[in-house]
Amino acid sequence: MKNFLVPAFALMAVSGSALAADLPIRKAPPMAPAMITTNWTGCYVGAGGGYGMFNNDTTTVTDPGGFVFANSVTHGGRGWFGTVQVGCDVQFGGNWVFGVFGDYDFADIEGDHRGLFSSGGTNRLDSSWAVGGRVGWLVTPQLLTFISGGYTEARFDAIDFAFLGAPVTFRMDERTHDGWFIGGGVEYQLGWLPGLYWKTEYRVAEYDRQTSPINFIGTGLPTGFAEIHEPFVQTVRSELVWRWNWGR
């Protein structure tokens, strides 16, 4: 009997192994890829550049007195600028983002100056800075659309010019204008490097009226005239942004 059982068990083991080899191998289902989420709460720095243009309504008046001597003339300038920015955002309510920021533009936006004393003059927007806030809506977890607004200040260089084609004789000192801006744009998370975003924004800024005396070059003596300037500036800017606190 023992001589029979041993071969029988050996046969069953071999047969079981053979049957197991013929059965299909059951693999565990693949794990679902981890969902990538973006947290817009945090702070950032950015740098880039853009193109800008301004219109400047200019009226010549007597100085002192301020009586209108020549009607308003509109002239403008075009050119490029660079920009740097810092800011912080808070994501709330799922898809809403609120932020505050500040930026500085170093510019070369210029054009011919036209007015009563305008022959040969150049009007140049040299720099500007702005502080403000923005409110945005996440179209996707990586794409933000937003509107922005706030306070801004712009600096224009001094203008040297001549009267009716004569040699350069007059100067209007550099001037700084206060104003406000409103804008809108999009910002997108670049997937190939965590923390790196790309932002593009359009802005329009309106600045206050300012009266600038016209003096003789060299002596600095007044001519008895001044110009009232009221700039209106539009810019399109694009920049790379580096964020921290980009993961949940």
Rosetta silent file (secondary structure, phi, psi, omega in degrees, C-alpha in Angstrom):
SEQUENCE: MKNFLVPAFALMAVSGSALAADLPIRKAPPMAPAMITTNWTGCYVGAGGGYGMFNNDTTTVTDPGGFVFANSVTHGGRGWFGTVQVGCDVQFGGNWVFGVFGDYDFADIEGDHRGLFSSGGTNRLDSSWAVGGRVGWLVTPQLLTFISGGYTEARFDAIDFAFLGAPVTFRMDERTHDGWFIGGGVEYQLGWLPGLYWKTEYRVAEYDRQTSPINFIGTGLPTGFAEIHEPFVQTVRSELVWRWNWGR
SCORE:     score description
SCORE:     0.000 S_00000001
   1 L     0.000  -47.778  177.547    0.000    0.000    0.000 S_00000001
   2 H   -58.914  -38.174  179.534    2.779    2.394    0.941 S_00000001
   3 H   -64.363  -23.233  179.157    4.504    1.577   -2.317 S_00000001
   4 H   -84.059  -40.394 -174.460    1.330    2.692   -4.134 S_00000001
   5 H   -67.498  -39.783 -177.499    0.675    5.950   -2.241 S_00000001
   6 H   -60.434  -50.877  176.872    4.119    7.462   -2.740 S_00000001
   7 H   -61.765  -32.951 -178.331    4.019    7.315   -6.571 S_00000001
   8 H   -65.635  -46.550  178.569    0.381    8.539   -6.483 S_00000001
   9 H   -63.616  -36.758  178.533    1.212   11.659   -4.466 S_00000001
  10 H   -64.730  -39.323  178.876    4.195   12.381   -6.702 S_00000001
  11 H   -65.565  -41.894  179.625    1.993   12.136   -9.775 S_00000001
  12 H   -63.488  -39.492  179.836   -0.577   14.503   -8.279 S_00000001
  13 H   -64.116  -43.076  179.414    2.113   17.075   -7.441 S_00000001
  14 H   -65.432  -42.008 -179.749    3.509   16.978  -10.948 S_00000001
  15 H   -64.684  -40.652  178.820    0.042   17.206  -12.485 S_00000001
  16 H   -63.243  -40.399  178.164   -0.881   20.155  -10.242 S_00000001
  17 H   -64.147  -39.167  179.871    2.278   22.015  -11.237 S_00000001
  18 H   -66.904  -41.362  178.876    1.567   21.396  -14.888 S_00000001
  19 H   -65.617  -39.890  179.506   -2.029   22.630  -14.559 S_00000001
  20 H   -63.878  -35.667  178.847   -0.881   25.704  -12.668 S_00000001
  21 H   -66.636  -30.180 -179.606    1.597   26.496  -15.420 S_00000001
  22 H   -78.891  -21.153 -178.422   -1.219   26.323  -17.983 S_00000001
  23 L   -72.478  146.042  177.668   -3.477   28.749  -16.073 S_00000001
  24 L   -66.531  145.597 -179.527   -3.270   32.489  -17.025 S_00000001
  25 L   -81.480  125.893 -179.825   -1.275   34.658  -14.610 S_00000001
  26 L   -91.341  113.915  179.118   -3.496   37.098  -12.710 S_00000001
  27 L   -97.328  147.315  175.539   -1.772   40.488  -12.348 S_00000001
  28 L   -67.217  140.930 -179.757   -2.810   43.179   -9.931 S_00000001
  29 L   -61.183  143.283 -179.588   -4.515   46.131  -11.681 S_00000001
  30 L   -62.451  146.841  179.360   -2.150   49.055  -12.326 S_00000001
  31 L   -73.443  138.337  178.080   -2.250   51.866   -9.790 S_00000001
  32 L   -65.479  139.238  178.512   -3.980   55.045  -10.932 S_00000001
  33 L   -61.308  146.282 -179.791   -1.522   57.907  -11.485 S_00000001
  34 L   -65.380  135.416  179.979   -1.413   60.410   -8.669 S_00000001
  35 L   -72.819  126.920  179.010   -3.582   63.464   -9.315 S_00000001
  36 L   -86.732  123.896  178.682   -1.468   66.587   -9.780 S_00000001
  37 L  -119.194  154.323 -179.835   -2.905   69.580   -7.940 S_00000001
  38 L  -120.039  129.952  176.098   -1.784   73.194   -7.878 S_00000001
  39 L  -108.146  115.038 -177.245   -1.919   75.406   -4.820 S_00000001
  40 L   -86.520   -0.294  176.435   -1.859   79.087   -5.728 S_00000001
  41 L   -76.763  123.169 -178.868   -1.464   80.186   -2.116 S_00000001
  42 E   152.010 -171.476 -177.676    2.046   81.551   -1.651 S_00000001
  43 E  -119.099  166.623 -174.346    4.445   84.248   -2.806 S_00000001
  44 E  -155.200  163.460  168.934    6.424   84.799   -6.010 S_00000001
  45 E  -128.810  151.807 -178.659    8.986   86.852   -7.885 S_00000001
  46 E  -148.888  159.048  177.702    8.884   87.590  -11.591 S_00000001
  47 E  -153.097  146.479  179.320   10.799   89.289  -14.395 S_00000001
  48 E  -179.462 -145.387 -177.874   10.120   90.010  -18.045 S_00000001
  49 E  -166.546 -175.915 -179.653    9.341   92.795  -20.459 S_00000001
  50 E  -178.517 -167.872 -177.927    6.861   94.216  -22.873 S_00000001
  51 E  -122.997  139.318 -178.775    5.775   96.973  -25.226 S_00000001
  52 E  -136.289  161.242  175.714    4.190  100.265  -24.228 S_00000001
  53 E  -150.627  148.254  179.121    2.742  103.411  -25.721 S_00000001
  54 E  -133.911  151.717  167.563    1.505  106.690  -24.316 S_00000001
  55 E  -115.530  143.657 -176.432   -0.580  109.635  -25.393 S_00000001
  56 E  -133.512  111.412  175.654    0.026  112.998  -23.759 S_00000001
  57 E   -80.122  120.710 -174.649   -2.518  115.839  -23.885 S_00000001
  58 E  -121.718  129.784  176.592   -0.494  119.084  -23.741 S_00000001
  59 E  -125.406  130.167  177.684   -1.806  122.630  -23.242 S_00000001
  60 E   -89.988  129.720 -178.025    0.438  125.728  -23.242 S_00000001
  61 E  -131.714  165.076  174.082   -0.412  128.306  -20.568 S_00000001
  62 E   -77.293  150.671 -178.822    1.078  131.472  -19.156 S_00000001
  63 L  -138.818  112.913    3.272    3.253  131.134  -16.061 S_00000001
  64 L   -81.653  179.558  179.326    2.268  132.475  -13.634 S_00000001
  65 L   114.921  -49.568  177.523   -1.404  132.970  -14.235 S_00000001
  66 L    74.737   19.046  177.405   -2.262  129.741  -16.015 S_00000001
  67 L   -76.577  137.761 -176.740   -4.194  131.399  -18.813 S_00000001
  68 E   -65.740  123.391  179.410   -4.470  129.169  -21.879 S_00000001
  69 E  -101.924  -33.092  178.046   -2.047  130.392  -24.551 S_00000001
  70 E  -142.781  140.858 -177.947   -2.401  127.493  -27.002 S_00000001
  71 E   -63.634  162.607 -176.357   -5.069  124.837  -27.301 S_00000001
  72 E   -63.575  137.457  175.574   -4.443  121.244  -26.264 S_00000001
  73 E  -123.678  136.658  178.509   -2.291  119.081  -28.543 S_00000001
  74 E  -103.799  124.080  174.549   -2.045  115.277  -28.231 S_00000001
  75 E  -131.278  172.961 -174.794    1.286  113.612  -28.911 S_00000001
  76 E  -157.653 -177.643 -179.943    2.672  110.221  -27.921 S_00000001
  77 E  -147.732  162.764 -179.721    5.470  107.702  -27.794 S_00000001
  78 E  -138.346  152.500  176.128    6.174  104.020  -28.375 S_00000001
  79 E   164.144 -176.661 -174.766    8.829  101.637  -27.107 S_00000001
  80 E  -104.135  161.863  176.793    9.948   98.679  -25.013 S_00000001
  81 E  -151.410  156.895  171.673   10.373   98.203  -21.286 S_00000001
  82 E  -109.989  157.905 -175.791   11.619   95.634  -18.765 S_00000001
  83 E  -145.242  148.840  171.055    9.855   94.772  -15.532 S_00000001
  84 E  -129.959  150.361 -172.945   10.422   93.047  -12.168 S_00000001
  85 E  -149.951  149.296  169.811    7.667   92.049   -9.758 S_00000001
  86 E  -133.159  152.912  179.202    6.970   90.530   -6.325 S_00000001
  87 E  -174.383  173.025  177.361    3.631   89.429   -4.928 S_00000001
  88 E  -139.808  145.473 -179.796    1.581   86.985   -2.867 S_00000001
  89 E  -126.522  156.049  172.325   -1.654   85.109   -3.621 S_00000001
  90 E  -131.468  126.251  175.787   -4.315   83.287   -1.597 S_00000001
  91 E   -93.840  131.784 -178.999   -6.520   80.601   -3.141 S_00000001
  92 E  -146.394  159.779  177.369   -9.976   80.342   -1.614 S_00000001
  93 L    60.166   24.603  178.519  -13.392   78.910   -2.390 S_00000001
  94 L    88.701  -72.513 -171.543  -11.887   76.298   -4.686 S_00000001
  95 L  -110.551    0.764 -178.283  -11.305   78.302   -7.865 S_00000001
  96 E   -93.978  144.094  177.004  -10.838   81.883   -6.625 S_00000001
  97 E  -133.386  130.243  174.926   -7.455   83.574   -6.194 S_00000001
  98 E  -121.710  138.118 -177.737   -6.815   86.943   -4.542 S_00000001
  99 E  -148.253  162.792  172.569   -3.398   88.605   -4.519 S_00000001
 100 E  -125.473  152.444 -175.758   -1.392   91.766   -3.902 S_00000001
 101 E  -157.684  166.252  171.072    1.744   92.796   -5.812 S_00000001
 102 E  -143.717  144.135  179.218    4.220   95.513   -6.626 S_00000001
 103 E  -145.987  161.889 -179.597    6.348   95.996   -9.756 S_00000001
 104 E  -132.972  131.731  178.823    8.873   98.346  -11.310 S_00000001
 105 E  -113.226  130.401  170.532    9.321   99.086  -15.028 S_00000001
 106 E  -108.279  120.252 -161.933   12.499  100.528  -16.560 S_00000001
 107 E  -125.082  161.718  170.438   11.449  101.907  -19.910 S_00000001
 108 E  -138.946   68.121 -178.052   12.514  103.504  -23.172 S_00000001
 109 E  -110.977  113.179 -171.712    9.159  104.708  -24.464 S_00000001
 110 E  -145.275  162.706  177.346    9.512  107.955  -26.389 S_00000001
 111 E  -163.982  172.356  179.371    8.131  110.141  -29.142 S_00000001
 112 E   -67.559  139.800  177.119    8.293  113.641  -30.616 S_00000001
 113 E   -94.460  126.175 -178.667    7.072  116.443  -28.385 S_00000001
 114 L  -122.535  138.527 -179.994    4.621  118.792  -30.063 S_00000001
 115 L   172.669 -163.648 -179.057    3.270  122.064  -28.750 S_00000001
 116 L   -64.158  -41.179 -178.637    3.927  125.773  -28.903 S_00000001
 117 L  -110.292   52.273 -164.131    7.633  125.352  -27.976 S_00000001
 118 L  -116.096    5.238 -175.530    8.061  121.911  -29.468 S_00000001
 119 E   -65.970  115.480  175.629   10.374  121.985  -32.455 S_00000001
 120 L    84.580    4.151 -178.993   12.872  119.120  -32.088 S_00000001
 121 E   -82.261  153.893  176.650   11.857  117.991  -28.585 S_00000001
 122 E  -124.888  127.547  178.164   11.657  114.365  -27.395 S_00000001
 123 E  -103.644  122.838 -172.255    9.246  113.199  -24.707 S_00000001
 124 E  -130.655  124.860  170.692   10.449  110.003  -22.976 S_00000001
 125 E   -82.156  114.744 -171.461    8.818  107.792  -20.367 S_00000001
 126 E   -93.061  -39.934 -177.165   11.808  106.636  -18.338 S_00000001
 127 E  -163.312  163.813  174.840   10.357  104.466  -15.543 S_00000001
 128 E  -158.586  159.186  173.674    7.236  103.642  -13.567 S_00000001
 129 E  -141.178  160.375 -176.041    6.151  101.585  -10.603 S_00000001
 130 E  -149.841  147.885  169.936    2.836  100.218   -9.402 S_00000001
 131 E  -131.061  142.419 -177.782    1.252   98.551   -6.383 S_00000001
 132 E  -174.707 -165.469  179.447   -2.124   96.867   -6.505 S_00000001
 133 E  -135.344  170.582  177.288   -4.219   93.777   -6.220 S_00000001
 134 E  -147.213  153.633  174.174   -5.834   91.200   -8.423 S_00000001
 135 E  -127.483  129.317 -175.605   -8.765   88.786   -8.368 S_00000001
 136 E  -132.390  163.307  178.405   -8.646   85.671  -10.498 S_00000001
 137 E  -127.018  129.906 -179.805  -10.629   82.581  -11.487 S_00000001
 138 E   -81.757  108.545  175.165   -9.005   79.198  -12.165 S_00000001
 139 E   -68.284  -42.842  169.247  -10.235   77.937  -15.531 S_00000001
 140 E  -132.245  169.599  178.740   -8.204   74.788  -14.861 S_00000001
 141 L   -58.789  -21.149 -178.024   -5.998   73.993  -11.854 S_00000001
 142 L  -105.076   -8.957 -174.425   -3.005   75.290  -13.875 S_00000001
 143 E  -120.335  119.852 -179.694   -4.608   78.266  -15.727 S_00000001
 144 E  -112.928  130.768  168.539   -5.607   81.489  -13.964 S_00000001
 145 E  -107.605  144.749 -173.465   -7.471   84.409  -15.536 S_00000001
 146 E  -152.558  160.456  167.710   -7.483   87.654  -13.571 S_00000001
 147 E  -119.035  150.523 -175.444   -8.230   91.369  -13.430 S_00000001
 148 E  -137.187  163.483  177.287   -5.913   93.815  -11.654 S_00000001
 149 E  -173.245  160.649  179.023   -5.858   97.416  -10.502 S_00000001
 150 E   164.222 -157.892 -175.976   -4.115   99.875   -8.221 S_00000001
 151 E   -99.562  145.481  179.727   -1.890  102.923   -7.852 S_00000001
 152 E  -144.945  157.984  177.855    0.961  103.831  -10.200 S_00000001
 153 E  -139.781  136.112 -177.290    3.592  106.524  -10.661 S_00000001
 154 E  -127.387  142.380  179.747    5.494  107.377  -13.864 S_00000001
 155 E  -114.757  127.513  176.641    8.621  109.452  -14.442 S_00000001
 156 E  -109.790  139.384  179.681    9.214  111.408  -17.672 S_00000001
 157 L   -68.324  163.320  172.919   12.628  112.817  -18.622 S_00000001
 158 L   -63.231  152.253 -179.573   13.352  116.503  -19.067 S_00000001
 159 E  -117.189  122.617  171.570   12.578  117.893  -22.539 S_00000001
 160 E  -103.260  128.875 -177.013   14.987  120.171  -24.418 S_00000001
 161 E  -151.740  176.380 -177.240   13.416  121.879  -27.397 S_00000001
 162 E  -126.606  168.146 -179.545   13.423  124.944  -29.605 S_00000001
 163 L  -108.555  119.258  175.588   10.918  127.465  -30.811 S_00000001
 164 L    53.645   44.477  173.941    9.975  127.472  -34.512 S_00000001
 165 L    82.107    1.431  178.069   13.136  125.675  -35.665 S_00000001
 166 L   -71.527  168.204  175.880   15.594  127.841  -33.750 S_00000001
 167 L   -57.613  155.269 -178.836   18.538  126.240  -31.895 S_00000001
 168 L   -58.096  121.968 -172.465   17.644  124.325  -28.732 S_00000001
 169 L  -130.969  -26.738 -170.509   16.944  127.037  -26.171 S_00000001
 170 E  -114.091  155.863  177.429   14.246  125.860  -23.770 S_00000001
 171 E  -141.443  140.938  170.024   13.949  123.121  -21.172 S_00000001
 172 E  -117.107  121.859 -174.092   11.131  121.558  -19.234 S_00000001
 173 L   -63.391  161.252  176.860   12.385  119.674  -16.168 S_00000001
 174 L   -58.462  152.887 -176.287   11.681  115.993  -15.538 S_00000001
 175 E  -140.120  150.880  179.065    8.272  115.339  -14.041 S_00000001
 176 E  -121.585  128.343 -178.140    6.575  112.592  -12.063 S_00000001
 177 E  -112.054  137.524  172.246    2.882  111.806  -12.473 S_00000001
 178 E   -94.648  151.031  179.148    0.607  109.934  -10.053 S_00000001
 179 E  -170.231 -166.046  179.293   -2.246  107.838  -11.354 S_00000001
 180 E  -132.649  160.913  178.298   -4.193  104.620  -11.318 S_00000001
 181 E  -139.196  158.039  171.831   -4.236  101.538  -13.525 S_00000001
 182 E  -140.504  146.073 -177.079   -6.533   98.667  -14.424 S_00000001
 183 E  -157.027 -174.403  178.302   -5.611   95.516  -16.320 S_00000001
 184 E  -166.519  155.958 -178.777   -6.261   91.873  -16.997 S_00000001
 185 E  -176.069 -165.502  179.730   -4.414   88.769  -18.084 S_00000001
 186 E  -134.348  152.848  174.923   -3.671   85.083  -17.714 S_00000001
 187 E  -137.795  136.880 -172.642   -1.104   83.067  -15.790 S_00000001
 188 E  -132.023  135.061  176.175   -0.191   79.449  -16.528 S_00000001
 189 E   -78.694  121.573  177.182    1.775   76.834  -14.614 S_00000001
 190 L   -81.257  120.715 -171.963    4.535   75.406  -16.809 S_00000001
 191 L   -73.026  -15.952 -173.105    4.556   71.659  -16.202 S_00000001
 192 L   -84.512   -4.271  175.694    8.203   71.031  -17.058 S_00000001
 193 L  -152.734  114.957 -178.273    9.546   72.749  -13.923 S_00000001
 194 L   -58.038  139.452  178.356    7.682   72.948  -10.591 S_00000001
 195 L    88.293   -9.909 -177.229    7.168   76.485   -9.371 S_00000001
 196 E   -99.055  127.481 -178.714    7.645   78.107  -12.793 S_00000001
 197 E  -128.320  161.951  178.183    4.730   80.063  -14.274 S_00000001
 198 E  -126.748  125.451 -175.422    4.207   82.299  -17.295 S_00000001
 199 E  -124.409  137.650  175.158    2.092   85.458  -16.997 S_00000001
 200 E  -130.903  135.386 -173.468    0.853   87.913  -19.641 S_00000001
 201 E  -145.623  140.795  171.485   -1.080   91.076  -18.774 S_00000001
 202 E  -105.381  136.697  178.148   -2.527   94.148  -20.483 S_00000001
 203 E  -133.876  150.406  170.114   -2.718   97.404  -18.498 S_00000001
 204 E  -129.584  133.414 -177.354   -4.016  100.899  -19.058 S_00000001
 205 E  -127.564  136.921  176.744   -2.935  103.751  -16.766 S_00000001
 206 E  -119.060  129.069 -174.508   -4.261  107.295  -16.492 S_00000001
 207 E  -111.436  162.536 -175.782   -2.120  109.930  -14.779 S_00000001
 208 L   -72.849  161.329  174.251   -2.858  113.280  -13.169 S_00000001
 209 L   -75.749  137.723 -179.866   -2.572  116.697  -14.816 S_00000001
 210 E  -141.106  136.132  179.440    0.664  118.471  -14.045 S_00000001
 211 E   -98.881  124.142 -177.481    1.900  121.952  -14.930 S_00000001
 212 E  -118.659  119.372  179.159    5.615  122.167  -15.870 S_00000001
 213 E   -64.664  149.857  174.849    7.333  125.580  -16.298 S_00000001
 214 E  -105.428  121.520 -176.537    9.379  126.240  -19.445 S_00000001
 215 E  -119.179  162.847  173.671   12.775  127.825  -18.686 S_00000001
 216 E   -76.967  136.233  177.130   15.741  129.032  -20.695 S_00000001
 217 L   -68.699  141.267  178.512   18.582  126.507  -20.914 S_00000001
 218 L    95.389  -62.519 -178.414   21.737  127.643  -19.141 S_00000001
 219 L   -84.261  -28.296 -176.226   20.280  130.470  -17.114 S_00000001
 220 L    73.660    7.079 -179.760   17.226  128.596  -15.841 S_00000001
 221 L   -71.348  145.305 -179.301   15.243  131.827  -16.095 S_00000001
 222 E   -71.375  148.741  176.718   11.508  131.418  -16.728 S_00000001
 223 E   -89.596  -14.400 -174.583   10.081  132.126  -20.150 S_00000001
 224 E    93.169    5.169  178.916    6.697  133.096  -18.770 S_00000001
 225 E  -128.961  161.579  176.009    5.088  129.955  -20.178 S_00000001
 226 E  -148.749  166.106  176.332    4.340  126.442  -18.947 S_00000001
 227 E  -122.848  140.003  173.665    2.762  123.267  -20.289 S_00000001
 228 E   -98.350  123.316 -179.319    0.019  121.150  -18.735 S_00000001
 229 E  -114.018  141.553  177.227    0.594  117.433  -19.320 S_00000001
 230 E  -141.631   89.400 -174.790   -1.893  114.584  -18.798 S_00000001
 231 E   -77.695  153.194  176.073   -0.399  111.215  -19.862 S_00000001
 232 E  -137.013  117.260 -169.576   -2.352  108.077  -20.735 S_00000001
 233 E  -119.993  137.955  173.351   -0.251  104.872  -20.942 S_00000001
 234 E  -123.568  138.784  179.291   -0.995  101.372  -22.283 S_00000001
 235 E  -139.034  150.526  167.961    1.306   98.369  -21.844 S_00000001
 236 E  -123.249  121.660 -174.812    1.388   94.661  -22.677 S_00000001
 237 E  -124.997  146.547  177.229    3.781   92.711  -20.437 S_00000001
 238 E  -137.992  134.128 -175.112    4.895   89.077  -20.328 S_00000001
 239 E  -150.451  154.873  171.706    7.060   87.564  -17.621 S_00000001
 240 E   -90.135  137.581 -176.011    8.291   84.352  -16.047 S_00000001
 241 E  -122.541  134.481  175.750    7.201   83.877  -12.430 S_00000001
 242 E  -111.673  120.474 -178.100    8.809   81.673   -9.783 S_00000001
 243 E  -109.501  148.813  164.993    6.492   80.579   -6.964 S_00000001
 244 L  -117.775  162.511 -167.858    7.055   78.809   -3.708 S_00000001
 245 L    65.258   47.932 -179.125    4.348   76.860   -1.843 S_00000001
 246 L   -92.704   -8.578  179.750    3.220   75.410   -5.165 S_00000001
 247 L  -113.813  156.792  178.799    2.265   71.944   -3.808 S_00000001
 248 L   -85.065    0.000    0.000   -0.424   70.841   -1.389 S_00000001
